Short mmCIF file of C-alpha atoms in Angstrom, two decimals:
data_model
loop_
_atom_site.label_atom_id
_atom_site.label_comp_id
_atom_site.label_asym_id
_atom_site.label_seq_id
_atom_site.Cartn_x
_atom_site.Cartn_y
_atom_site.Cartn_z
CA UNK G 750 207.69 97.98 80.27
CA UNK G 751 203.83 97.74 81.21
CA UNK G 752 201.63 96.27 78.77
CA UNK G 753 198.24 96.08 77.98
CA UNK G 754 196.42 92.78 77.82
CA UNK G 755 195.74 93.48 73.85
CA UNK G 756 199.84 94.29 73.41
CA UNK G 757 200.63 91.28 75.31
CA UNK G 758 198.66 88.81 72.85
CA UNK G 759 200.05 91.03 70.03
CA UNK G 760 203.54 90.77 70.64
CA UNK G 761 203.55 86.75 70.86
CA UNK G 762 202.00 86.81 67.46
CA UNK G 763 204.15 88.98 65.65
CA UNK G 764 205.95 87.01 63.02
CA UNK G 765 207.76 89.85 61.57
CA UNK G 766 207.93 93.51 61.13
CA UNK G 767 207.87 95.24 57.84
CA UNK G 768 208.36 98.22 55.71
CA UNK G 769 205.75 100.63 55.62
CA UNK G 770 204.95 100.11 59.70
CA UNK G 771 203.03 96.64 58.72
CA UNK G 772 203.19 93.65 60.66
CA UNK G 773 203.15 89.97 59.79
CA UNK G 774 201.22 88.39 61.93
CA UNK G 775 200.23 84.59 63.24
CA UNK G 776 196.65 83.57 63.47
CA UNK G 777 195.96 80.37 65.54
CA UNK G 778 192.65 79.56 64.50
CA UNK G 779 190.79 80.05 61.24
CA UNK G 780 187.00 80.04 61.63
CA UNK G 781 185.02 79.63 58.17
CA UNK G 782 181.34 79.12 56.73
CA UNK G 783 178.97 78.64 53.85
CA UNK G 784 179.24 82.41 53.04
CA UNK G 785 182.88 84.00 53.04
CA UNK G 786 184.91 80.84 51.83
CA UNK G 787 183.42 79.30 48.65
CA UNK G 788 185.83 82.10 46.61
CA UNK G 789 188.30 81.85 49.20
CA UNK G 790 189.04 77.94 47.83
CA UNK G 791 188.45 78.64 44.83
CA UNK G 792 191.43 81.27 44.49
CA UNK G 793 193.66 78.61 46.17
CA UNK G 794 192.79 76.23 43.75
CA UNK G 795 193.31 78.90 40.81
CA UNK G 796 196.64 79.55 42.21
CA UNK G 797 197.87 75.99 42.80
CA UNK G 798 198.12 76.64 46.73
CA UNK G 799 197.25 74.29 49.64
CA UNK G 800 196.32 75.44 53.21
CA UNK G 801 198.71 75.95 55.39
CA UNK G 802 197.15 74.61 58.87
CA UNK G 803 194.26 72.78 57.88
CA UNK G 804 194.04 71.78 61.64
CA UNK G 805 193.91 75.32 62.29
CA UNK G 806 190.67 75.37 60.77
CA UNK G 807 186.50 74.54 61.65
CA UNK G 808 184.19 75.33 59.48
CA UNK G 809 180.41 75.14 59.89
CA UNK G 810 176.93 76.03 58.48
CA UNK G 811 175.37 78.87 60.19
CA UNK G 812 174.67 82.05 57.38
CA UNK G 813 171.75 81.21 55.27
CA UNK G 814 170.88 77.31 56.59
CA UNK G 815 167.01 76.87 57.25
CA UNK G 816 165.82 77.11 61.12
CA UNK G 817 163.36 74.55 59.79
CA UNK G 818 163.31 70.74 58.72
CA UNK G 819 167.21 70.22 58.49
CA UNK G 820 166.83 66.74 57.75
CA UNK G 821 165.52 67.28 54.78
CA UNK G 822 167.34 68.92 51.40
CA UNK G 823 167.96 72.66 51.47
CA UNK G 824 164.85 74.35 49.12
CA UNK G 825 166.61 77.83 48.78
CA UNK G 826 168.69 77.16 45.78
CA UNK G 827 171.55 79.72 46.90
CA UNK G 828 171.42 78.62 50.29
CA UNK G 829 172.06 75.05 48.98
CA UNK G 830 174.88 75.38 46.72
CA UNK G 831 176.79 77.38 49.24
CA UNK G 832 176.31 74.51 52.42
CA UNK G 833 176.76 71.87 48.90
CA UNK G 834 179.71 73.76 48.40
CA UNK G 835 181.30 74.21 51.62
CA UNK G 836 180.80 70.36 52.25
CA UNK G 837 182.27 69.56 49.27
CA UNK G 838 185.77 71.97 49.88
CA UNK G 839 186.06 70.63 53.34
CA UNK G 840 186.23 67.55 51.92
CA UNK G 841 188.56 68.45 49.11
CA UNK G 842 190.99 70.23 51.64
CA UNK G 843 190.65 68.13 54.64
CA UNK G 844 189.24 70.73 57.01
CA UNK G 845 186.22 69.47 60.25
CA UNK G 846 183.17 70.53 58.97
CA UNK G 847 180.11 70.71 61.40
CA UNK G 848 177.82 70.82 58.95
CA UNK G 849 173.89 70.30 59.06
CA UNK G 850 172.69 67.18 61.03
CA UNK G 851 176.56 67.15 63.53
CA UNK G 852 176.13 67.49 66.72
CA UNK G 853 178.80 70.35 66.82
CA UNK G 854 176.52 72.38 64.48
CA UNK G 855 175.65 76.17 64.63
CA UNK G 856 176.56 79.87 64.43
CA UNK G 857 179.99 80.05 63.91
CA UNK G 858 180.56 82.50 66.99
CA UNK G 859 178.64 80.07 69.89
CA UNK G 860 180.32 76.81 68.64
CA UNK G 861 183.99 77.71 69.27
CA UNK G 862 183.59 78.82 73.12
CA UNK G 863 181.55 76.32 73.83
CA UNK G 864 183.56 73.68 72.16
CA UNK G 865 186.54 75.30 73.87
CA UNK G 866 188.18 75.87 70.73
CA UNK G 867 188.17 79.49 71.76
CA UNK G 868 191.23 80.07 74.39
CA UNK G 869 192.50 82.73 75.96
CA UNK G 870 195.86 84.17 74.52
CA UNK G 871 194.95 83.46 70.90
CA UNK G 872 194.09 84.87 67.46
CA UNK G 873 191.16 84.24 65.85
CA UNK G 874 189.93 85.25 62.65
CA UNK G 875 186.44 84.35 60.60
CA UNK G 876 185.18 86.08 57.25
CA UNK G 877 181.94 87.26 59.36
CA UNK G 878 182.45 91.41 61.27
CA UNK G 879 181.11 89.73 64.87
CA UNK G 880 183.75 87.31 65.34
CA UNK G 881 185.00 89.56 67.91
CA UNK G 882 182.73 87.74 70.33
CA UNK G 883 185.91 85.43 71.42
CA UNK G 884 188.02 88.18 72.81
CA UNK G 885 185.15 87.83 75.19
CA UNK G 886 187.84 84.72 76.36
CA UNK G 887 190.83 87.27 76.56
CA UNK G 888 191.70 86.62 72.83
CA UNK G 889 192.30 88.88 69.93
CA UNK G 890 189.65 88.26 67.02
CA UNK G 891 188.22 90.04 64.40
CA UNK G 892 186.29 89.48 61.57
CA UNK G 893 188.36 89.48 57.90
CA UNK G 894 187.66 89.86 54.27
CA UNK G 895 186.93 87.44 51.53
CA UNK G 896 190.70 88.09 50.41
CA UNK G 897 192.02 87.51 53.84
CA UNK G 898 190.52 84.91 54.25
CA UNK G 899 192.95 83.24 51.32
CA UNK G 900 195.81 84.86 52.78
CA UNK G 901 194.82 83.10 56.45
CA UNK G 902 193.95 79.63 54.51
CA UNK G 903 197.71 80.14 52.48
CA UNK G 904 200.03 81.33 54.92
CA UNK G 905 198.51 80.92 58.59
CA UNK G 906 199.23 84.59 58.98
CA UNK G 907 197.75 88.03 57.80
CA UNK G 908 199.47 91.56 56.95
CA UNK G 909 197.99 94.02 59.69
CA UNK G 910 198.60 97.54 60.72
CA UNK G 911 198.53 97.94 64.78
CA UNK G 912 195.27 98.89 66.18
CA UNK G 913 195.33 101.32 68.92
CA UNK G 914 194.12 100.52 72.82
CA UNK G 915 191.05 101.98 74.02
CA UNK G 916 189.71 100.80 77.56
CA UNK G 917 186.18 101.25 78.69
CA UNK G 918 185.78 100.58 82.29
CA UNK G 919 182.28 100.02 83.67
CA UNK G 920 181.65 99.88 87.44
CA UNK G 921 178.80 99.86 89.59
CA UNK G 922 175.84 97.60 90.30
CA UNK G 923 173.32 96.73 87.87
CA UNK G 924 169.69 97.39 88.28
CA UNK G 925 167.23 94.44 87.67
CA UNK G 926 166.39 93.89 84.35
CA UNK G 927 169.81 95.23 83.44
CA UNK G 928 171.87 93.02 81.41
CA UNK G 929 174.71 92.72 79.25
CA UNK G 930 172.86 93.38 76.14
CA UNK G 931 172.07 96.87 77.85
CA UNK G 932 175.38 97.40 78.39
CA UNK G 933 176.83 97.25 75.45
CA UNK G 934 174.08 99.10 73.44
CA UNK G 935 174.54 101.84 75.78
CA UNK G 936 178.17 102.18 75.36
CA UNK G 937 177.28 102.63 71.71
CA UNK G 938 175.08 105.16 72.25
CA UNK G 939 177.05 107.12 73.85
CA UNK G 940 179.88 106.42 71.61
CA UNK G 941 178.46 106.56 68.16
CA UNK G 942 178.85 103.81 65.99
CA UNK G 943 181.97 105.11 64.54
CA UNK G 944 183.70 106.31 68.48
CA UNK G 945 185.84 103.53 68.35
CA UNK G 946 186.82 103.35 64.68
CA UNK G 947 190.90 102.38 64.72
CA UNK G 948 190.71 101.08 68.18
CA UNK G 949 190.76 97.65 69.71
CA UNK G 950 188.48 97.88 72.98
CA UNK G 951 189.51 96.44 76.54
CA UNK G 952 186.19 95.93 78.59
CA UNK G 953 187.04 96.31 82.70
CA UNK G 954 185.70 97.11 85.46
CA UNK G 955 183.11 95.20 88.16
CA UNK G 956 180.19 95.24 86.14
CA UNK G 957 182.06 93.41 83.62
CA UNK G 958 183.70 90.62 85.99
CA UNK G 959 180.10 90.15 87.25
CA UNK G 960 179.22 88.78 83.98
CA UNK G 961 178.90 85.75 82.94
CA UNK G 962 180.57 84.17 79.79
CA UNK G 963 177.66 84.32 77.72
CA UNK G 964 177.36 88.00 78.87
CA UNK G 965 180.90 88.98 78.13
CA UNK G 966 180.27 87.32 74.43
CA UNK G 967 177.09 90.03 73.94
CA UNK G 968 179.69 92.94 75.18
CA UNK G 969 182.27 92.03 72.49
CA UNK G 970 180.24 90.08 70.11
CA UNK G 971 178.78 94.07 69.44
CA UNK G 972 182.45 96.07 69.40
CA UNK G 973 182.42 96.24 66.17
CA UNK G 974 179.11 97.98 65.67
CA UNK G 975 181.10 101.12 67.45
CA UNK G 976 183.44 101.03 64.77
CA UNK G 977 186.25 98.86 66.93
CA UNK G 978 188.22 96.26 65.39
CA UNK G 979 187.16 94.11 68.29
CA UNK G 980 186.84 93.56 71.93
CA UNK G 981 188.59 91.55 74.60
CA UNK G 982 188.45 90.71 78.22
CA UNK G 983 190.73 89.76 80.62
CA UNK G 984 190.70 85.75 81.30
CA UNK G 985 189.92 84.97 85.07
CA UNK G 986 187.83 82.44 87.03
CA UNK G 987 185.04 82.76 85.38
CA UNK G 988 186.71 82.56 81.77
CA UNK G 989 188.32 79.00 83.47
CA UNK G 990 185.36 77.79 84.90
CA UNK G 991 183.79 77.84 81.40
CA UNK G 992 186.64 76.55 79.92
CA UNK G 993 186.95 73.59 82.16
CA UNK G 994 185.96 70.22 80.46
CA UNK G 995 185.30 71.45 77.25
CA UNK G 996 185.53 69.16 73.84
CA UNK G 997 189.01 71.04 72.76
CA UNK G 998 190.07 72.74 75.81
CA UNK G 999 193.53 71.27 77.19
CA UNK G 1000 192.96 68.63 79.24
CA UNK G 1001 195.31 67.27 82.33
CA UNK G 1002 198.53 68.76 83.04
CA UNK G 1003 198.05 70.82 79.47
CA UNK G 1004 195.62 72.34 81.74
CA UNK G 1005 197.37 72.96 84.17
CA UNK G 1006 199.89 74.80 82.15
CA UNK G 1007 197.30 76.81 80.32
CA UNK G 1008 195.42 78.16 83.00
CA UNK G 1009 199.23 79.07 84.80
CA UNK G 1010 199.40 80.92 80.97
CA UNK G 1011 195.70 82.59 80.96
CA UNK G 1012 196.49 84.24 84.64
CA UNK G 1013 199.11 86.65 83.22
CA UNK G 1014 197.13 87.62 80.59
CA UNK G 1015 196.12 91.28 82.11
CA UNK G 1016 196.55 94.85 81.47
CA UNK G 1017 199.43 95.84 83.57
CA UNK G 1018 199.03 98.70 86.25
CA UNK G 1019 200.82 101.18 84.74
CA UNK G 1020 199.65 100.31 81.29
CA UNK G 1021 199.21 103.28 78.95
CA UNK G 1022 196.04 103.16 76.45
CA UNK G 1023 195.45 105.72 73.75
CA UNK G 1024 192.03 106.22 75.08
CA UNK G 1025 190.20 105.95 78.35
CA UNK G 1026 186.15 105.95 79.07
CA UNK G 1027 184.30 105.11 82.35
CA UNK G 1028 180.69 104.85 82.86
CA UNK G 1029 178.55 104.23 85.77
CA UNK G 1030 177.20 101.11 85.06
CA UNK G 1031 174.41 101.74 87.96
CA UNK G 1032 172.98 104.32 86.14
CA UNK G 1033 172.11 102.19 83.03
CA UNK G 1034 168.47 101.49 82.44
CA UNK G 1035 167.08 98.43 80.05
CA UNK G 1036 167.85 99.64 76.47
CA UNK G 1037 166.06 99.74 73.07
CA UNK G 1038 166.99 100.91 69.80
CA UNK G 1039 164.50 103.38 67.59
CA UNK G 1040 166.83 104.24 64.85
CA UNK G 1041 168.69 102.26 61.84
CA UNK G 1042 171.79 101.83 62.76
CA UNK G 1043 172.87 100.32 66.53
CA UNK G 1044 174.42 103.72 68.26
CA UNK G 1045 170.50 104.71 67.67
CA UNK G 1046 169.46 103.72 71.65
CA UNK G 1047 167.50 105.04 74.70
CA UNK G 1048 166.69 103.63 77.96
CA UNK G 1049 163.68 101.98 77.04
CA UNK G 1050 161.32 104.09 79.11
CA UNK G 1051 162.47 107.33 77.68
CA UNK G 1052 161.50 109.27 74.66
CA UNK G 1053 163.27 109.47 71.14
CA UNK G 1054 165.70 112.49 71.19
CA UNK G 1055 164.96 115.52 69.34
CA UNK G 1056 167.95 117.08 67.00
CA UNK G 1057 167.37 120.62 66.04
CA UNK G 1058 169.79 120.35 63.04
CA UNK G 1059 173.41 119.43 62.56
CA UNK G 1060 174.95 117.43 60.18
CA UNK G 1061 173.06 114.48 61.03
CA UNK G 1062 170.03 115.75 61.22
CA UNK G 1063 169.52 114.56 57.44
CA UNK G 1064 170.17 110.75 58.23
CA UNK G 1065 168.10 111.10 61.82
CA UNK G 1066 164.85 112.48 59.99
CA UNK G 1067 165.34 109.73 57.27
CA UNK G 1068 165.67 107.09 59.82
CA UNK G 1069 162.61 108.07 61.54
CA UNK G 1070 160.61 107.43 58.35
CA UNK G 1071 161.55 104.29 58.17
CA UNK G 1072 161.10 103.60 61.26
CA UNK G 1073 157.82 105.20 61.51
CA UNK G 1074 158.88 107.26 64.95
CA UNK G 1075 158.87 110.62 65.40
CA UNK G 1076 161.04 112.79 67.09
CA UNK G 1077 160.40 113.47 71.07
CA UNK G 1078 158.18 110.36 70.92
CA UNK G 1079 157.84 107.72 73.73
CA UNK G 1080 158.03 104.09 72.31
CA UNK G 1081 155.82 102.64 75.29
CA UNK G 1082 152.79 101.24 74.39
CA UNK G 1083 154.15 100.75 70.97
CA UNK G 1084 152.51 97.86 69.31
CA UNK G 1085 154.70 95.25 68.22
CA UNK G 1086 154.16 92.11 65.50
CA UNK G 1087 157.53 89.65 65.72
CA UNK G 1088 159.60 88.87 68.47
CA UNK G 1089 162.84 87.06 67.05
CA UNK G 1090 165.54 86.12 70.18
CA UNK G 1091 168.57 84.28 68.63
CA UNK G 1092 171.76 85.38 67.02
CA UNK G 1093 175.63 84.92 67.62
CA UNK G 1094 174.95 88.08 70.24
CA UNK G 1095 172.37 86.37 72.33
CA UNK G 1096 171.35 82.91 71.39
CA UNK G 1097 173.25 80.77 74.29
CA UNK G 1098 171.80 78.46 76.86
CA UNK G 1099 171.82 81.59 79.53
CA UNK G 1100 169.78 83.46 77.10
CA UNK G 1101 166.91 80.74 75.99
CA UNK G 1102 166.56 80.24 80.30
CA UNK G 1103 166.22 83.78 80.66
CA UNK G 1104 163.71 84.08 78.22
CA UNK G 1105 162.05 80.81 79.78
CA UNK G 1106 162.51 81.87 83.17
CA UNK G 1107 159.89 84.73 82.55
CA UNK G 1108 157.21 83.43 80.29
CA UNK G 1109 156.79 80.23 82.23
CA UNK G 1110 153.28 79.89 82.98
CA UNK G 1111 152.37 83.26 80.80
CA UNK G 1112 151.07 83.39 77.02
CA UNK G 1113 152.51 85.38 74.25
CA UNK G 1114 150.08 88.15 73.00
CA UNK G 1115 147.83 86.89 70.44
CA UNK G 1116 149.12 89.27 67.58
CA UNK G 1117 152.48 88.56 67.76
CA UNK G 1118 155.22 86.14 66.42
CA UNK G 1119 157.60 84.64 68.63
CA UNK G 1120 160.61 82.78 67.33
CA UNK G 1121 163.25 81.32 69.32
CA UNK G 1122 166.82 80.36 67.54
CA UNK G 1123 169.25 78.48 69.36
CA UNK G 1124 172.82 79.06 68.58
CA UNK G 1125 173.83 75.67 68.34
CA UNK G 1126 172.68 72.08 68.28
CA UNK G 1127 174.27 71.88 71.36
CA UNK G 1128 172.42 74.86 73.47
CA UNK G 1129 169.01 73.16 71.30
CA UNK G 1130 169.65 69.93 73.22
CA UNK G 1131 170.31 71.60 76.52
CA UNK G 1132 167.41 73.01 76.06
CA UNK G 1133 165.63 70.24 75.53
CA UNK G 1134 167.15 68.57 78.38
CA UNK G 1135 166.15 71.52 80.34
CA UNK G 1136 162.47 71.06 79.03
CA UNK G 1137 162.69 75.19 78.31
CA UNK G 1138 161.35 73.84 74.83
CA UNK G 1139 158.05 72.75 76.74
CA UNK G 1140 157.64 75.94 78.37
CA UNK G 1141 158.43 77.95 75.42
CA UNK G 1142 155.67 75.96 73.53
CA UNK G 1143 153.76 76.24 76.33
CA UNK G 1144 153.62 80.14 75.51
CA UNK G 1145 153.63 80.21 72.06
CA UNK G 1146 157.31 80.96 71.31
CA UNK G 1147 158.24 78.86 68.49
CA UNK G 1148 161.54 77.28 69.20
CA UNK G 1149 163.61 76.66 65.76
CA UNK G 1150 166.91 74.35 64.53
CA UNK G 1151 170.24 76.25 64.99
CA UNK G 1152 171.41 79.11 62.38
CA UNK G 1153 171.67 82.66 61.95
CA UNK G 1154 168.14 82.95 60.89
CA UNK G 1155 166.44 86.02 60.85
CA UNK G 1156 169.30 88.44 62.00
CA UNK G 1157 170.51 88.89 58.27
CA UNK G 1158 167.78 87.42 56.72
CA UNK G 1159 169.83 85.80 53.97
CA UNK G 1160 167.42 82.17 54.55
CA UNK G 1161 163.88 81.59 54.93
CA UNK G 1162 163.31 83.52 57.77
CA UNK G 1163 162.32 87.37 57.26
CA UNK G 1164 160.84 90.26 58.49
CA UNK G 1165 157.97 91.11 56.35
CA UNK G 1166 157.83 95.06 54.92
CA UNK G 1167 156.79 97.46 57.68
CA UNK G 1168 156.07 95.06 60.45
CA UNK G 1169 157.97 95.64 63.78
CA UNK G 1170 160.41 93.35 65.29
CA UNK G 1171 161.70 93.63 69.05
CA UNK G 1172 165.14 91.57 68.04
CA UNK G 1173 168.04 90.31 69.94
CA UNK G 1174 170.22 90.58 67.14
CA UNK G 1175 173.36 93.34 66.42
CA UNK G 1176 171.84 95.11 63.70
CA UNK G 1177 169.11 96.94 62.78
CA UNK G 1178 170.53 97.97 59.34
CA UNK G 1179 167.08 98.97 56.75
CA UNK G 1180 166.28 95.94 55.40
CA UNK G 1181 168.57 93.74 57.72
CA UNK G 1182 165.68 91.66 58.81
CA UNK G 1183 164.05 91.67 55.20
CA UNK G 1184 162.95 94.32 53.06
CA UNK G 1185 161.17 97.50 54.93
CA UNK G 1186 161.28 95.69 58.23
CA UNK G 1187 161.58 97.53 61.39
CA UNK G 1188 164.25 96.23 63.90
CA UNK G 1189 164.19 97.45 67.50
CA UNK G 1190 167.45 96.11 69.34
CA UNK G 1191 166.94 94.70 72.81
CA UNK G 1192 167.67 92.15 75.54
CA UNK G 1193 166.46 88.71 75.46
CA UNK G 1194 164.79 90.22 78.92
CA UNK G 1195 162.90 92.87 77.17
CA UNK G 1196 162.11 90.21 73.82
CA UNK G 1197 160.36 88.02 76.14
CA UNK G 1198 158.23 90.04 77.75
CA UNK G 1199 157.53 92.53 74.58
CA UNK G 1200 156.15 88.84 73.28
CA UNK G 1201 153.88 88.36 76.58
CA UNK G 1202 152.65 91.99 76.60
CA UNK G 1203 152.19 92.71 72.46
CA UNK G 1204 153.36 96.03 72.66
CA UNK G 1205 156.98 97.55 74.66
CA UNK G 1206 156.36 98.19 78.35
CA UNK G 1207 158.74 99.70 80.63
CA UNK G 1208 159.86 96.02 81.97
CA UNK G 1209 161.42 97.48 85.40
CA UNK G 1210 157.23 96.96 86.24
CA UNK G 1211 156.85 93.75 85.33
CA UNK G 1212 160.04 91.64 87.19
CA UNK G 1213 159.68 89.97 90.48
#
């Protein structure tokens, strides 16, 4: 019987059935932080219970650690009795902890690929809703609950009803100054951000095999923000290539076996999905969000749309206040205060040289504040090595220590109230950036020169 890739991973991983159409099923690796497992332990401890594959398990400190002077103790008390917290239960429980000052450090979602911890063929799970980035790897992962997260740390294994298969096939070309960050918040535009609610997503297509790892991470990193339970990709040379060398990839003839693994891992030919969407991926323009929530996107050159009632018409107009937009207005030439490029969506080694690549030799505008996050310790050292933290300087961008910084806002680094924020983040949530600040969604691409010019500019003019 044909398969898709998504009921291929399943199956191997189903431990048992049960009554009520449930499934028991495995979870190879357990990905925790400073956040979602503090109560987590705790209930283990309450109960008397142990974890069940502490091996199975990396934990680091990404959520709410400072971008700034990590060397030194954590001011925020919160934000230090969580990191004190999860060093101290890592400990306790024998679990690798990359905390503040490793090498291995950073957002949860760029250390496992790039530590090859991420494989194709596995489950992952992580209490944070963008773990989904690693089915960029042809892997099933999704983001779980507090309570899951015990069940996971107990048993290896979580109770799950069976997502349904959607596919979304893009093909074509993309135009310069396209990228994968377009992609994907065009595919939530047009879907809504609840048009894949129930659904794991399959991305194919050429536009997709064109892209890079880092690119394929955006594309599912952001699934969920469509309402999917996450997002996967078929492994193939490029996935391998990646892979290749990597701290905890397979190494040898364990290579050799894995990669001979990773190649069947496909949707069959005559596999049957419960959904099917293609776009023209030609035909997609560099994006932008105006709105509060991420399905809220145009092509950046065009104008905000215009809803002449409906039943969203009520959440649109109260959007646009926040936002301080009005309907049928153009957002070029629109002034803008912070630039902030980082995140588990786009804060990789491909993203910091993209962003270097074009403001080489160019200044930030005066007015604005440029921040620059790398996801890890290790893309901050590439970087370095690089010297892309010269020319960023050089410009004015100021390049930070690893974390999740200002996408959530839950450390030191915030929006302030009313000021607008071109942002390479997933979420532009009121208040997700700090209270009243304005969040406008775009590529690292479009960040980098919105910093140069001080205000958004159609960017197609502006690239070699």
């Amino acid at each position: 019987m044909a398969k898709t890739l998504f009921d291929k991973i399943w199956d191997a991983h189903v431990v048992r059935e049960v009554a009520g159409g449930l499934t028991v099923f495995y979870i190879d690796r357990h990905l925790i932080h400073e956040v979602t497992s503090p109560q987590a332990f705790d209930e283990l401890t309450a109960r008397g219970l142990t974890l069940r594959r502490p091996g199975q398990i990396v934990a680091t400190a990404d959520h709410n650690v400072p971008t700034r002077h990590q060397d030194q103790p954590i001011q925020d008390p919160l934000s230090r009795s969580q990191v004190d917290k999860l060093t101290e239960n890592c400990a306790r429980f024998g679990v690798e902890l990359y905390g503040l000052g490793h090498q291995y450090q950073g957002i949860v979602h760029v250390i496992g690929p790039e530590l090859g911890i991420t494989q194709p063929g596995l489950t992952m799970v992580c209490g944070d809703s963008h773990t989904s980035t690693h089915g960029a790897f042809g892997t099933i992962a999704f983001g779980i609950g507090t309570s899951q997260v015990t069940q996971v740390m107990a048993s290896q294994c979580l109770l799950l009803d069976k997502p349904k298969r959607m596919r979304i096939t893009l093909d074509g070309a993309l135009r310069p100054g396209v990228t994968a960050k377009d992609l994907i918040l065009y595919m939530i535009s047009q879907l809504g951000t609840g048009g894949a609610t129930g659904y794991f997503v399959e991305y194919a297509g050429s536009a997709i095999r064109g892209l890079s790892m880092e690119g394929r991470m955006t594309v599912c990193n952001m699934s969920i923000e469509m309402g999917a339970r996450g997002g996967l990709i078929a492994p193939d040379a490029t996935t391998f290539d990646y892979l290749a060398g990597r701290r905890f990839a397979p190494q040898g003839e364990n290579w050799d076996r894995a990669v001979a693994y990773w190649q069947t891992l496909y949707s069959d030919e005559d596999a049957v999905f419960d959904a099917e969407l293609q776009f023209d991926a030609s035909a997609i323009q560099p994006m932008i969000t105006y709105g509060t929530n991420p399905g809220m996107g145009i092509p950046l050159a065009a104008n905000i749309p215009v809803l002449n009632g409906g039943s969203e018409a009520t959440s649109f107009d109260k959007s646009l206040r926040y936002m301080g937009f009005q309907p049928g207005e153009s957002l070029l030439g629109k002034e803008i205060n912070y630039v902030f490029i980082g995140s588990c969506t786009n804060s990789r080694i491909e993203d910091l040289r993209t962003v270097a690549a074009y403001v080489r030799g160019k200044q930030k505008a005066a007015h604005v504040e440029a921040i620059i996050v790398p996801g890890s310790k290790q893309v901050e050292q590439q970087a370095i090595a690089e010297g892309l933290d010269k020319v960023l300087a050089e410009a004015g961008f100021e390049l930070r220590e690893p974390g999740c910084s200002a996408c959530l806002a839950m450390n030191d680094d915030k929006i302030p109230a009313g000021a607008y924020c071109v942002s390479t983040s997933n979420r532009n949530f009121e208040g997700r950036q700090g209270p009243g600040a304005r969040t406008l969604l775009a590529s690292p691409l479009v960040a980098a020169i919105t910093a140069v010019e001080g205000r958004l500019v159609d960017i197609t003019q502006y690239l070699n």
